[in-house]
């Protein structure tokens, strides 16, 4: 090999090395740029639960306490649940947001398992392809037109809107006492991808809907008011300093208050896989709010007959009509408006 050939060979090899270095750099830069653009849109907003429920003010809190007081001696010997006529509105934008009937059925099933005193009975499912109802936030014109167009039923009817929400929000709801004054606004809005099997991990097991329906039936967050005051106004939920996330074990954020944080409660901000229950006190509160603001007045169905009903006692003197009327008037006047 001549001197020239040797030099040529060395140059060739050096060029190959440089090519390889440039190729590696190009791949690295491409991957970095791709990740920088793509990743935030995939994960933004889902590093924490974000419910856009408005914080109750002092007047609302006092009114809520009066409702609890009014219903504290209610006869709760019934064993049948209250039936909630339920309307599911799926909003999509082209191919985005569409839900299978099986997914909606699974969502309702999760809801029915979570609530002890209520059965959610689906009356209608609607599907609307409308970009102006997509990417909405509370109080927006998109939300208003969506609800004006689609809402069905009275204040006892649960209207669920599944759509895309802005700012990483997972959902929001309206409190029961708002319904009489603005029935069209009443309902629950959830992020479409928070349904079971959706893409909003770790909030994709269907519990966002349960959380929002908790608000719809009068519940506050367990961390409402922090460590001071009445908190969420429920006696058997210990005070929580601030929202919990993930699934922290054995956390006691308000040591001066009895009991550890109920991180598994549906009304905290923990992951779907962490939350699994309401307390008895929360169930009592939801029943009181249902009766005060949402029930159409019809009682729950009668208890099923026992297989061997006891022999009835002989009739005693019947109630006179005036007594019966007084009972009805008392019941009506106990309503808060
Ligand atoms: Zn909430």
Short mmCIF file of C-alpha atoms in Angstrom, two decimals, residues 23-337:
data_model
loop_
_atom_site.label_atom_id
_atom_site.label_comp_id
_atom_site.label_asym_id
_atom_site.label_seq_id
_atom_site.Cartn_x
_atom_site.Cartn_y
_atom_site.Cartn_z
CA UNK A 23 -26.02 10.31 13.30
CA UNK A 24 -26.05 9.64 17.06
CA UNK A 25 -26.33 13.39 17.75
CA UNK A 26 -29.21 13.77 15.27
CA UNK A 27 -31.12 10.86 16.84
CA UNK A 28 -30.50 12.26 20.33
CA UNK A 29 -31.69 15.75 19.35
CA UNK A 30 -34.77 14.38 17.55
CA UNK A 31 -35.79 12.24 20.53
CA UNK A 32 -35.25 15.14 22.95
CA UNK A 33 -37.28 17.60 20.85
CA UNK A 34 -40.05 15.01 20.31
CA UNK A 35 -40.24 14.28 24.04
CA UNK A 36 -40.24 17.97 24.92
CA UNK A 37 -43.26 18.61 22.71
CA UNK A 38 -45.19 15.40 23.30
CA UNK A 39 -44.78 14.53 26.97
CA UNK A 40 -46.32 17.65 28.55
CA UNK A 41 -49.52 17.16 26.54
CA UNK A 42 -49.73 13.56 27.74
CA UNK A 43 -49.08 13.97 31.43
CA UNK A 44 -49.90 17.59 32.24
CA UNK A 45 -52.65 17.90 34.80
CA UNK A 46 -52.67 14.31 35.90
CA UNK A 47 -49.89 14.54 38.43
CA UNK A 48 -52.60 15.62 40.89
CA UNK A 49 -56.39 15.34 41.13
CA UNK A 50 -58.06 18.62 40.22
CA UNK A 51 -61.73 19.04 40.99
CA UNK A 52 -63.13 22.48 40.12
CA UNK A 53 -65.87 22.41 42.75
CA UNK A 54 -66.28 25.84 44.27
CA UNK A 55 -65.46 26.22 47.97
CA UNK A 56 -68.65 26.74 49.98
CA UNK A 57 -68.88 30.18 51.61
CA UNK A 58 -69.95 30.79 55.22
CA UNK A 59 -73.60 31.38 54.29
CA UNK A 60 -73.76 28.11 52.35
CA UNK A 61 -72.09 26.26 55.22
CA UNK A 62 -74.61 27.60 57.73
CA UNK A 63 -77.50 26.66 55.46
CA UNK A 64 -76.04 23.17 55.08
CA UNK A 65 -75.85 22.78 58.88
CA UNK A 66 -79.53 23.75 59.14
CA UNK A 67 -80.44 21.02 56.64
CA UNK A 68 -78.55 18.46 58.70
CA UNK A 69 -80.33 19.67 61.84
CA UNK A 70 -83.76 19.47 60.18
CA UNK A 71 -83.26 15.84 59.17
CA UNK A 72 -81.30 14.52 62.14
CA UNK A 73 -84.30 12.73 63.61
CA UNK A 74 -85.64 11.30 60.34
CA UNK A 75 -86.89 7.77 60.52
CA UNK A 76 -84.26 5.70 58.72
CA UNK A 77 -85.76 2.26 59.14
CA UNK A 78 -86.25 1.85 55.38
CA UNK A 79 -84.09 -0.72 53.63
CA UNK A 80 -84.86 0.33 50.05
CA UNK A 81 -82.59 2.79 48.25
CA UNK A 82 -83.66 6.07 46.65
CA UNK A 83 -83.78 5.82 42.86
CA UNK A 84 -82.01 8.57 40.92
CA UNK A 85 -83.09 8.93 37.27
CA UNK A 86 -79.78 9.28 35.46
CA UNK A 87 -78.94 10.81 32.06
CA UNK A 88 -75.50 10.30 30.50
CA UNK A 89 -74.38 12.80 27.87
CA UNK A 90 -71.27 11.85 25.89
CA UNK A 91 -69.62 14.77 24.11
CA UNK A 92 -67.12 14.02 21.37
CA UNK A 93 -65.09 15.98 18.89
CA UNK A 94 -64.75 13.77 15.85
CA UNK A 95 -63.18 10.53 16.97
CA UNK A 96 -62.10 11.94 20.37
CA UNK A 97 -64.30 11.43 23.41
CA UNK A 98 -66.49 8.63 22.08
CA UNK A 99 -67.38 6.06 24.75
CA UNK A 100 -68.59 2.50 24.40
CA UNK A 101 -71.96 1.64 25.95
CA UNK A 102 -70.09 -0.98 27.97
CA UNK A 103 -67.84 1.74 29.45
CA UNK A 104 -70.88 3.82 30.46
CA UNK A 105 -72.49 0.73 32.00
CA UNK A 106 -69.28 0.03 33.94
CA UNK A 107 -69.21 3.65 35.19
CA UNK A 108 -72.79 3.41 36.47
CA UNK A 109 -72.03 0.06 38.06
CA UNK A 110 -69.11 1.64 39.97
CA UNK A 111 -71.44 4.45 41.08
CA UNK A 112 -74.08 2.00 42.28
CA UNK A 113 -71.53 0.03 44.29
CA UNK A 114 -70.16 3.19 45.93
CA UNK A 115 -73.45 4.62 47.30
CA UNK A 116 -75.33 2.74 50.01
CA UNK A 117 -78.60 4.71 49.86
CA UNK A 118 -79.01 5.43 46.15
CA UNK A 119 -79.58 3.51 42.93
CA UNK A 120 -78.63 5.31 39.73
CA UNK A 121 -81.04 4.24 37.01
CA UNK A 122 -79.99 5.18 33.46
CA UNK A 123 -82.95 6.65 31.56
CA UNK A 124 -81.15 7.94 28.49
CA UNK A 125 -77.72 8.13 26.88
CA UNK A 126 -77.06 10.93 24.39
CA UNK A 127 -74.06 11.45 22.11
CA UNK A 128 -73.21 14.89 20.73
CA UNK A 129 -70.38 15.76 18.34
CA UNK A 130 -69.82 19.46 19.06
CA UNK A 131 -66.46 21.22 19.33
CA UNK A 132 -67.96 24.10 21.36
CA UNK A 133 -68.84 21.67 24.19
CA UNK A 134 -65.25 20.32 24.12
CA UNK A 135 -62.32 21.65 26.20
CA UNK A 136 -64.63 23.49 28.61
CA UNK A 137 -64.30 24.90 32.14
CA UNK A 138 -66.87 25.84 34.83
CA UNK A 139 -68.94 28.89 33.94
CA UNK A 140 -67.82 28.94 30.31
CA UNK A 141 -70.22 29.63 27.45
CA UNK A 142 -69.49 26.11 26.18
CA UNK A 143 -70.68 24.61 29.47
CA UNK A 144 -73.81 26.76 29.50
CA UNK A 145 -74.86 25.93 25.93
CA UNK A 146 -74.12 22.23 26.47
CA UNK A 147 -76.32 22.04 29.56
CA UNK A 148 -79.08 24.21 28.07
CA UNK A 149 -79.26 21.92 25.07
CA UNK A 150 -78.92 18.54 26.77
CA UNK A 151 -80.13 18.61 30.40
CA UNK A 152 -83.14 16.41 31.20
CA UNK A 153 -85.39 15.79 34.21
CA UNK A 154 -86.04 17.63 37.49
CA UNK A 155 -83.74 18.29 40.46
CA UNK A 156 -83.87 14.57 41.31
CA UNK A 157 -82.30 13.74 37.91
CA UNK A 158 -78.57 13.23 37.70
CA UNK A 159 -77.20 14.57 34.41
CA UNK A 160 -73.63 13.44 33.70
CA UNK A 161 -71.63 15.18 30.98
CA UNK A 162 -68.48 13.43 29.76
CA UNK A 163 -66.23 15.72 27.72
CA UNK A 164 -62.76 17.26 27.48
CA UNK A 165 -61.87 19.81 30.19
CA UNK A 166 -59.18 22.49 30.26
CA UNK A 167 -56.31 23.03 32.71
CA UNK A 168 -55.96 19.40 33.72
CA UNK A 169 -59.37 19.40 35.45
CA UNK A 170 -60.99 16.05 36.19
CA UNK A 171 -64.50 17.33 36.92
CA UNK A 172 -66.94 19.47 38.86
CA UNK A 173 -70.52 19.36 40.11
CA UNK A 174 -73.30 21.61 41.39
CA UNK A 175 -74.48 21.49 45.02
CA UNK A 176 -78.08 20.37 45.69
CA UNK A 177 -79.35 23.73 46.99
CA UNK A 178 -78.47 25.45 43.70
CA UNK A 179 -80.85 23.35 41.63
CA UNK A 180 -84.17 25.04 42.40
CA UNK A 181 -82.77 28.42 41.28
CA UNK A 182 -80.83 27.21 38.23
CA UNK A 183 -82.03 23.80 37.18
CA UNK A 184 -80.37 23.93 33.76
CA UNK A 185 -76.95 24.28 35.40
CA UNK A 186 -77.50 21.29 37.69
CA UNK A 187 -75.34 18.24 37.06
CA UNK A 188 -71.92 16.65 37.02
CA UNK A 189 -69.19 17.21 34.43
CA UNK A 190 -66.29 14.75 34.13
CA UNK A 191 -63.21 14.39 31.98
CA UNK A 192 -64.01 11.76 29.34
CA UNK A 193 -60.74 9.91 29.91
CA UNK A 194 -61.41 9.47 33.66
CA UNK A 195 -63.87 6.66 32.93
CA UNK A 196 -62.82 3.05 33.66
CA UNK A 197 -60.08 2.12 31.21
CA UNK A 198 -59.55 5.76 30.13
CA UNK A 199 -56.16 7.38 29.66
CA UNK A 200 -56.18 9.74 32.68
CA UNK A 201 -54.08 7.45 34.90
CA UNK A 202 -53.97 7.29 37.89
CA UNK A 203 -57.51 8.68 37.77
CA UNK A 204 -58.99 6.26 35.27
CA UNK A 205 -60.91 3.73 37.35
CA UNK A 206 -64.17 5.70 37.40
CA UNK A 207 -63.92 7.33 40.83
CA UNK A 208 -63.94 10.91 39.55
CA UNK A 209 -67.62 10.38 38.80
CA UNK A 210 -68.21 8.99 42.30
CA UNK A 211 -66.40 12.00 43.84
CA UNK A 212 -68.45 14.50 41.80
CA UNK A 213 -71.75 12.78 42.56
CA UNK A 214 -70.75 13.02 46.23
CA UNK A 215 -70.70 16.81 45.76
CA UNK A 216 -73.97 16.66 43.80
CA UNK A 217 -75.52 15.05 46.89
CA UNK A 218 -74.13 17.69 49.27
CA UNK A 219 -70.69 16.46 50.35
CA UNK A 220 -67.67 18.72 50.79
CA UNK A 221 -64.05 17.60 50.42
CA UNK A 222 -62.71 15.85 53.53
CA UNK A 223 -60.03 18.59 53.67
CA UNK A 224 -62.60 21.42 53.61
CA UNK A 225 -61.58 24.03 56.21
CA UNK A 226 -58.26 22.28 56.98
CA UNK A 227 -57.64 21.46 60.64
CA UNK A 228 -59.94 24.18 62.01
CA UNK A 229 -63.67 24.76 62.37
CA UNK A 230 -66.39 22.40 61.16
CA UNK A 231 -64.32 20.97 58.30
CA UNK A 232 -66.61 19.01 56.00
CA UNK A 233 -69.43 19.09 58.62
CA UNK A 234 -69.38 15.29 58.93
CA UNK A 235 -68.59 13.92 62.39
CA UNK A 236 -66.95 10.64 61.39
CA UNK A 237 -64.45 12.08 58.88
CA UNK A 238 -61.37 13.29 60.79
CA UNK A 239 -60.09 16.76 59.85
CA UNK A 240 -57.55 16.82 57.00
CA UNK A 241 -55.09 19.71 56.66
CA UNK A 242 -54.88 19.72 52.89
CA UNK A 243 -55.71 17.41 50.00
CA UNK A 244 -53.80 14.13 49.91
CA UNK A 245 -52.50 12.65 46.68
CA UNK A 246 -51.21 9.24 45.66
CA UNK A 247 -52.04 6.86 48.50
CA UNK A 248 -50.16 7.90 51.65
CA UNK A 249 -50.33 5.42 54.51
CA UNK A 250 -50.96 6.31 58.13
CA UNK A 251 -51.01 10.07 57.58
CA UNK A 252 -52.42 12.23 60.38
CA UNK A 253 -52.27 15.78 59.05
CA UNK A 254 -54.33 17.25 61.94
CA UNK A 255 -52.84 15.56 65.06
CA UNK A 256 -55.06 17.57 67.42
CA UNK A 257 -58.16 16.03 65.84
CA UNK A 258 -59.05 12.39 66.57
CA UNK A 259 -58.27 9.90 63.84
CA UNK A 260 -55.96 9.66 60.86
CA UNK A 261 -56.71 11.10 57.40
CA UNK A 262 -59.22 8.93 55.56
CA UNK A 263 -57.14 8.73 52.39
CA UNK A 264 -59.41 5.99 51.06
CA UNK A 265 -62.43 8.29 51.22
CA UNK A 266 -63.99 9.24 47.87
CA UNK A 267 -63.96 12.93 48.87
CA UNK A 268 -60.16 13.29 49.19
CA UNK A 269 -57.83 13.77 46.19
CA UNK A 270 -56.03 10.42 46.28
CA UNK A 271 -55.59 8.03 43.33
CA UNK A 272 -58.60 6.06 42.12
CA UNK A 273 -56.93 2.81 43.24
CA UNK A 274 -56.68 4.26 46.77
CA UNK A 275 -60.24 5.54 47.35
CA UNK A 276 -63.03 3.09 48.06
CA UNK A 277 -65.55 4.40 50.60
CA UNK A 278 -67.91 6.95 52.09
CA UNK A 279 -68.46 7.07 55.85
CA UNK A 280 -71.81 6.48 57.56
CA UNK A 281 -71.93 10.20 58.39
CA UNK A 282 -71.44 11.14 54.75
CA UNK A 283 -74.24 8.77 53.74
CA UNK A 284 -76.55 10.35 56.32
CA UNK A 285 -75.68 13.82 55.00
CA UNK A 286 -76.36 12.79 51.38
CA UNK A 287 -79.74 11.36 52.37
CA UNK A 288 -80.67 14.59 54.18
CA UNK A 289 -79.71 16.72 51.17
CA UNK A 290 -81.57 14.40 48.81
CA UNK A 291 -84.75 14.73 50.85
CA UNK A 292 -84.37 18.49 51.25
CA UNK A 293 -83.49 19.53 47.73
CA UNK A 294 -83.64 16.69 45.24
CA UNK A 295 -86.36 14.21 46.05
CA UNK A 296 -89.54 14.82 44.09
CA UNK A 297 -91.41 14.03 47.30
CA UNK A 298 -92.11 10.41 46.53
CA UNK A 299 -90.88 8.07 49.24
CA UNK A 300 -88.51 5.25 48.38
CA UNK A 301 -90.31 2.05 47.36
CA UNK A 302 -91.78 0.16 50.31
CA UNK A 303 -89.69 -2.48 51.99
CA UNK A 304 -90.15 -5.89 50.36
CA UNK A 305 -92.71 -8.06 52.15
CA UNK A 306 -91.31 -10.49 54.67
CA UNK A 307 -91.96 -14.16 53.83
CA UNK A 308 -94.18 -14.65 56.91
CA UNK A 309 -95.73 -11.34 57.76
CA UNK A 310 -96.86 -11.05 61.37
CA UNK A 311 -100.61 -11.08 61.97
CA UNK A 312 -101.71 -7.46 62.07
CA UNK A 313 -103.13 -6.13 65.31
CA UNK A 314 -106.82 -5.26 65.22
CA UNK A 315 -107.29 -1.69 64.00
CA UNK A 316 -107.36 0.96 66.68
CA UNK A 317 -109.01 4.31 66.28
CA UNK A 318 -108.02 5.78 62.95
CA UNK A 319 -106.22 9.13 62.66
CA UNK A 320 -108.66 11.91 62.10
CA UNK A 321 -108.20 13.91 58.87
CA UNK A 322 -107.11 17.07 60.71
CA UNK A 323 -104.19 15.24 62.32
CA UNK A 324 -103.10 13.92 58.94
CA UNK A 325 -103.27 17.37 57.40
CA UNK A 326 -101.13 18.77 60.23
CA UNK A 327 -98.46 16.19 59.52
CA UNK A 328 -98.39 17.23 55.87
CA UNK A 329 -98.22 20.93 56.67
CA UNK A 330 -95.39 20.38 59.15
CA UNK A 331 -93.48 18.47 56.50
CA UNK A 332 -93.93 21.22 53.92
CA UNK A 333 -92.95 24.01 56.27
CA UNK A 334 -89.76 22.21 57.22
CA UNK A 335 -88.43 22.69 53.71
CA UNK A 336 -85.74 25.32 53.30
CA UNK A 337 -86.02 27.62 50.35
#
